[in-house]
């Protein structure tokens, strides 16, 4: 799915959370308008989808309420904080990553994760607690074996 249409969830007053896919590129006007209990919005797209108008998530990000939390890929937090209408959320948090090999926390395992893993080994901490998704082979140690395992998974589609 790449689009959420105009007024798709208009006045869904009991809607408490939404999880938007990484393929999303556009959200229509008033899509989540007046969903007054909407407290958690997760958007997995690394590039903030275009929002048609300011009332898309009202009142979730209205200054009077301001308690809704937006969860986005860790590598995109600053992009969402500066994107039109997404920036109205007062709380923007990185998505917790649980996918082994998704080192850059974008919800996908790609060649970018290999680069991120190598950078982590060269310049960061090899402590598993600092990035458990970097322990691709699950041995409790972040090392070159994880890079090899990640490349093997990418090449073999695992």
Coordinates of C-alpha atoms in Angstrom, one line a residue:
X1 CA 0.0 0.0 0.0
X2 CA 1.4 3.4 -1.0
X3 CA -1.6 5.7 -0.3
X4 CA -4.1 6.3 2.4
X5 CA -7.1 8.0 0.9
X6 CA -8.9 11.2 1.9
X7 CA -11.0 10.6 5.1
X8 CA -10.0 6.9 5.2
X9 CA -10.2 6.8 9.0
X10 CA -12.2 10.0 9.5
X11 CA -13.9 10.1 13.0
X12 CA -12.7 6.6 14.0
X13 CA -13.0 7.7 17.6
X14 CA -11.9 4.4 19.1
X15 CA -8.7 4.1 17.0
X16 CA -5.8 4.1 19.4
X17 CA -2.8 3.2 17.2
X18 CA -1.9 2.9 13.6
X19 CA 1.1 1.1 12.0
X20 CA 1.8 2.5 8.5
X21 CA 3.9 0.5 6.1
X22 CA 7.3 1.3 4.7
X23 CA 5.8 1.6 1.2
X24 CA 3.5 4.5 2.2
X25 CA 4.2 7.7 0.1
X26 CA 0.9 9.7 0.6
X27 CA -1.8 10.4 3.2
X28 CA -5.0 12.1 2.0
X29 CA -6.7 15.0 3.7
X30 CA -8.5 14.3 7.0
X31 CA -7.3 10.7 6.9
X32 CA -7.2 10.4 10.7
X33 CA -9.1 13.5 11.5
X34 CA -10.7 13.7 15.0
X35 CA -9.6 10.2 16.0
X36 CA -9.4 11.6 19.5
X37 CA -7.9 8.5 21.2
X38 CA -5.1 8.0 18.6
X39 CA -2.0 8.0 20.8
X40 CA 0.6 6.0 18.8
X41 CA 1.4 6.4 15.1
X42 CA 4.1 4.2 13.7
X43 CA 5.3 5.1 10.2
X44 CA 7.9 2.6 8.8
X45 CA 8.7 4.7 5.7
X46 CA 12.2 6.0 5.7
X47 CA 11.1 9.0 3.8
X48 CA 8.2 10.9 5.4
X49 CA 5.1 10.3 3.3
X50 CA 3.5 13.5 1.9
X51 CA 0.5 14.6 3.9
X52 CA -2.2 16.4 1.9
X53 CA -3.3 18.9 4.6
X54 CA -2.8 20.1 8.2
X55 CA -5.9 18.3 9.5
X56 CA -4.7 14.8 8.7
X57 CA -3.9 13.7 12.3
X58 CA -5.9 16.4 14.2
X59 CA -6.3 16.4 17.2
X60 CA -3.5 13.8 17.8
X61 CA -0.8 16.4 17.2
X62 CA -2.7 19.5 18.2
X63 CA -0.9 21.6 20.7
X64 CA -3.8 21.4 23.2
X65 CA -3.5 17.6 23.3
X66 CA 0.1 17.0 22.2
X67 CA 0.3 13.5 23.7
X68 CA 0.4 11.4 20.6
X69 CA 3.7 9.7 19.8
X70 CA 5.1 9.2 16.4
X71 CA 7.4 6.2 15.9
X72 CA 9.7 6.2 12.9
X73 CA 12.8 4.4 11.7
X74 CA 15.8 5.5 13.8
X75 CA 17.6 6.8 10.7
X76 CA 14.7 9.1 9.8
X77 CA 13.8 10.7 13.1
X78 CA 15.3 14.1 12.1
X79 CA 13.6 13.9 8.6
X80 CA 10.2 13.5 10.3
X81 CA 10.8 16.3 12.8
X82 CA 11.4 18.7 9.9
X83 CA 8.8 17.4 7.5
X84 CA 5.7 19.3 6.7
X85 CA 2.8 18.3 9.1
X86 CA 4.9 15.4 10.6
X87 CA 6.8 18.0 12.5
X88 CA 3.6 18.8 14.4
X89 CA 4.0 15.7 16.6
X90 CA 5.7 16.8 19.8
X91 CA 7.0 13.2 20.5
X92 CA 9.0 11.5 17.7
X93 CA 10.7 8.2 18.8
X94 CA 12.8 5.7 16.9
X95 CA 11.1 2.4 16.2
X96 CA 12.5 -0.4 18.4
X97 CA 14.3 -2.8 16.1
X98 CA 14.0 -6.6 16.5
X99 CA 15.0 -7.8 13.0
X100 CA 18.4 -9.4 13.2
X101 CA 20.6 -7.6 10.6
X102 CA 18.5 -4.4 10.5
X103 CA 21.4 -2.4 11.9
X104 CA 20.1 1.0 10.6
X105 CA 16.6 0.4 12.1
X106 CA 14.7 1.1 8.9
X107 CA 12.6 -2.0 9.1
X108 CA 14.4 -3.7 6.2
X109 CA 17.6 -5.7 5.8
X110 CA 19.6 -4.3 2.9
X111 CA 23.1 -3.6 1.8
X112 CA 22.9 -0.4 3.8
X113 CA 22.9 -2.6 6.9
X114 CA 26.1 -4.2 5.9
X115 CA 27.7 -0.7 5.7
X116 CA 26.3 0.3 9.0
X117 CA 27.5 -2.9 10.6
X118 CA 31.0 -2.4 9.3
X119 CA 31.0 1.2 10.6
X120 CA 29.8 -0.1 13.9
X121 CA 32.7 -2.5 14.1
X122 CA 35.3 0.1 13.0
X123 CA 34.1 3.1 15.0
X124 CA 31.4 2.0 17.5
X125 CA 31.0 -0.4 20.3
X126 CA 31.0 -4.1 19.7
X127 CA 28.8 -4.5 22.8
X128 CA 25.6 -6.4 21.8
X129 CA 23.5 -4.5 24.3
X130 CA 24.1 -1.3 22.3
X131 CA 22.6 -2.8 19.1
X132 CA 21.2 -6.3 19.3
X133 CA 20.2 -6.3 15.7
X134 CA 23.9 -6.2 14.8
X135 CA 24.4 -9.6 16.3
X136 CA 23.2 -11.3 13.1
X137 CA 24.5 -14.8 13.9
X138 CA 23.1 -14.7 17.5
X139 CA 26.3 -15.6 19.3
X140 CA 26.3 -12.7 21.7
X141 CA 29.3 -11.0 20.0
X142 CA 29.3 -8.4 17.2
X143 CA 32.1 -9.3 14.9
X144 CA 33.2 -10.0 11.3
X145 CA 31.2 -13.3 11.4
X146 CA 28.0 -11.1 11.6
X147 CA 29.1 -9.2 8.5
X148 CA 29.6 -12.5 6.7
X149 CA 26.2 -13.9 7.9
X150 CA 24.4 -10.7 6.8
X151 CA 26.0 -10.7 3.3
X152 CA 25.1 -14.4 3.0
X153 CA 21.5 -13.7 4.0
X154 CA 21.2 -10.9 1.4
X155 CA 22.7 -13.0 -1.3
X156 CA 20.6 -16.1 -0.6
X157 CA 17.4 -14.3 0.2
X158 CA 17.2 -15.5 3.8

